[in-house]
mmCIF file with all atom_site columns, C-alpha atoms and ligand atoms in Angstrom:
data_model
loop_
_atom_site.group_PDB
_atom_site.id
_atom_site.type_symbol
_atom_site.label_atom_id
_atom_site.label_alt_id
_atom_site.label_comp_id
_atom_site.label_asym_id
_atom_site.label_entity_id
_atom_site.label_seq_id
_atom_site.pdbx_PDB_ins_code
_atom_site.Cartn_x
_atom_site.Cartn_y
_atom_site.Cartn_z
_atom_site.occupancy
_atom_site.B_iso_or_equiv
_atom_site.pdbx_formal_charge
_atom_site.auth_seq_id
_atom_site.auth_comp_id
_atom_site.auth_asym_id
_atom_site.auth_atom_id
_atom_site.pdbx_PDB_model_num
ATOM   1  C  CA  . MET A 1 1  ? -68.565 65.885 36.825 1.00 59.00 ? 85  MET A CA  1
ATOM   2  C  CA  . ASN A 1 2  ? -65.729 65.621 34.428 1.00 58.00 ? 86  ASN A CA  1
ATOM   3  C  CA  . LYS A 1 3  ? -66.787 64.476 30.997 1.00 61.00 ? 87  LYS A CA  1
ATOM   4  C  CA  . ASN A 1 4  ? -64.047 63.456 28.696 1.00 58.00 ? 88  ASN A CA  1
ATOM   5  C  CA  . PHE A 1 5  ? -65.371 62.657 25.266 1.00 61.00 ? 89  PHE A CA  1
ATOM   6  C  CA  . GLY A 1 6  ? -62.015 62.969 23.577 1.00 60.00 ? 90  GLY A CA  1
ATOM   7  C  CA  . MET A 1 7  ? -60.849 59.679 24.962 1.00 51.00 ? 91  MET A CA  1
ATOM   8  C  CA  . PRO A 1 8  ? -62.449 56.645 23.354 1.00 56.00 ? 92  PRO A CA  1
ATOM   9  C  CA  . ASP A 1 9  ? -61.672 53.129 24.465 1.00 59.00 ? 93  ASP A CA  1
ATOM   10 C  CA  . ASN A 1 10 ? -58.056 52.292 24.514 1.00 62.00 ? 94  ASN A CA  1
ATOM   11 C  CA  . ALA A 1 11 ? -58.444 49.758 21.774 1.00 67.00 ? 95  ALA A CA  1
ATOM   12 C  CA  . VAL A 1 12 ? -55.307 49.119 19.861 1.00 70.00 ? 96  VAL A CA  1
ATOM   13 C  CA  . ARG A 1 13 ? -55.829 46.308 17.463 1.00 75.00 ? 97  ARG A CA  1
ATOM   14 C  CA  . SER A 1 14 ? -53.099 43.949 16.570 1.00 84.00 ? 98  SER A CA  1
ATOM   15 C  CA  . TYR A 1 15 ? -52.983 42.388 13.190 1.00 85.00 ? 99  TYR A CA  1
ATOM   16 C  CA  . LYS A 1 16 ? -51.243 39.248 12.197 1.00 88.00 ? 100 LYS A CA  1
ATOM   17 C  CA  . CYS A 1 17 ? -49.718 39.401 8.773  1.00 90.00 ? 101 CYS A CA  1
ATOM   18 C  CA  . ALA A 1 18 ? -51.105 36.754 6.481  1.00 89.00 ? 102 ALA A CA  1
ATOM   19 C  CA  . ARG A 1 19 ? -47.825 36.459 4.674  1.00 91.00 ? 103 ARG A CA  1
ATOM   20 C  CA  . CYS A 1 20 ? -45.057 36.381 7.252  1.00 94.00 ? 104 CYS A CA  1
ATOM   21 C  CA  . GLY A 1 21 ? -47.100 36.027 10.408 1.00 92.00 ? 105 GLY A CA  1
ATOM   22 C  CA  . ASN A 1 22 ? -45.697 39.165 11.966 1.00 92.00 ? 106 ASN A CA  1
ATOM   23 C  CA  . MET A 1 23 ? -47.892 40.816 14.549 1.00 90.00 ? 107 MET A CA  1
ATOM   24 C  CA  . PHE A 1 24 ? -48.105 44.564 14.575 1.00 88.00 ? 108 PHE A CA  1
ATOM   25 C  CA  . GLU A 1 25 ? -50.419 47.151 15.983 1.00 85.00 ? 109 GLU A CA  1
ATOM   26 C  CA  . ALA A 1 26 ? -52.580 49.112 13.637 1.00 77.00 ? 110 ALA A CA  1
ATOM   27 C  CA  . GLU A 1 27 ? -55.525 51.390 13.827 1.00 72.00 ? 111 GLU A CA  1
ATOM   28 C  CA  . PRO A 1 28 ? -58.845 49.996 12.657 1.00 65.00 ? 112 PRO A CA  1
ATOM   29 C  CA  . LYS A 1 29 ? -60.398 51.167 9.432  1.00 65.00 ? 113 LYS A CA  1
ATOM   30 C  CA  . VAL A 1 30 ? -56.951 51.811 8.077  1.00 66.00 ? 114 VAL A CA  1
ATOM   31 C  CA  . ALA A 1 31 ? -55.262 49.639 5.557  1.00 68.00 ? 115 ALA A CA  1
ATOM   32 C  CA  . SER A 1 32 ? -52.046 48.778 7.277  1.00 82.00 ? 116 SER A CA  1
ATOM   33 C  CA  . THR A 1 33 ? -48.830 47.623 5.791  1.00 87.00 ? 117 THR A CA  1
ATOM   34 C  CA  . CYS A 1 34 ? -46.728 44.997 7.447  1.00 89.00 ? 118 CYS A CA  1
ATOM   35 C  CA  . PRO A 1 35 ? -43.464 46.595 8.551  1.00 90.00 ? 119 PRO A CA  1
ATOM   36 C  CA  . ILE A 1 36 ? -41.622 43.367 7.969  1.00 93.00 ? 120 ILE A CA  1
ATOM   37 C  CA  . CYS A 1 37 ? -42.568 42.184 4.521  1.00 94.00 ? 121 CYS A CA  1
ATOM   38 C  CA  . GLY A 1 38 ? -44.579 45.150 3.326  1.00 92.00 ? 122 GLY A CA  1
ATOM   39 C  CA  . TYR A 1 39 ? -47.696 43.110 2.850  1.00 90.00 ? 123 TYR A CA  1
ATOM   40 C  CA  . SER A 1 40 ? -50.810 45.203 2.479  1.00 87.00 ? 124 SER A CA  1
ATOM   41 C  CA  . CYS A 1 41 ? -53.045 44.108 5.330  1.00 80.00 ? 125 CYS A CA  1
ATOM   42 C  CA  . SER A 1 42 ? -56.712 44.799 5.659  1.00 73.00 ? 126 SER A CA  1
ATOM   43 C  CA  . ASP A 1 43 ? -59.520 43.394 7.736  1.00 66.00 ? 127 ASP A CA  1
ATOM   44 C  CA  . ASN A 1 44 ? -60.120 40.701 5.194  1.00 74.00 ? 128 ASN A CA  1
ATOM   45 C  CA  . LEU A 1 45 ? -56.546 39.753 4.574  1.00 74.00 ? 129 LEU A CA  1
ATOM   46 C  CA  . CYS A 1 46 ? -54.990 39.773 7.993  1.00 75.00 ? 130 CYS A CA  1
ATOM   47 C  CA  . ASN A 1 47 ? -56.273 38.212 11.141 1.00 78.00 ? 131 ASN A CA  1
ATOM   48 C  CA  . GLU A 1 48 ? -57.126 40.578 13.909 1.00 78.00 ? 132 GLU A CA  1
ATOM   49 C  CA  . VAL A 1 49 ? -55.962 39.465 17.305 1.00 76.00 ? 133 VAL A CA  1
ATOM   50 C  CA  . ASP A 1 50 ? -56.754 40.938 20.660 1.00 71.00 ? 134 ASP A CA  1
ATOM   51 C  CA  . SER A 1 51 ? -53.724 41.763 22.706 1.00 60.00 ? 135 SER A CA  1
ATOM   52 C  CA  . SER A 1 52 ? -55.733 42.204 25.853 1.00 59.00 ? 136 SER A CA  1
ATOM   53 C  CA  . ASP A 1 53 ? -58.106 39.401 26.592 1.00 54.00 ? 137 ASP A CA  1
ATOM   54 C  CA  . GLU A 1 54 ? -60.552 41.115 28.845 1.00 55.00 ? 138 GLU A CA  1
ATOM   55 C  CA  . GLY A 1 55 ? -64.157 40.039 28.946 1.00 53.00 ? 139 GLY A CA  1
ATOM   56 C  CA  . TYR A 1 56 ? -65.662 43.448 28.995 1.00 52.00 ? 140 TYR A CA  1
HETATM 57 ZN ZN1 . LIG B 2 .  ? -45.709 40.529 6.874  1.00 77.15 ? 91  LIG B ZN1 1
#
């Protein structure tokens, strides 16, 4: 029995910048900044898109 609690789901969320439409990966619960235009993205401002469409 090998229990690995240090590895959560491999969930990398991609955000779509509301200003320039650039898609970049960012960790959840962290206010991310668009690397292209420097727009301050958050859950409310930028759309979150799923890179992997798996019905889990
Ligand atoms: Zn942007």
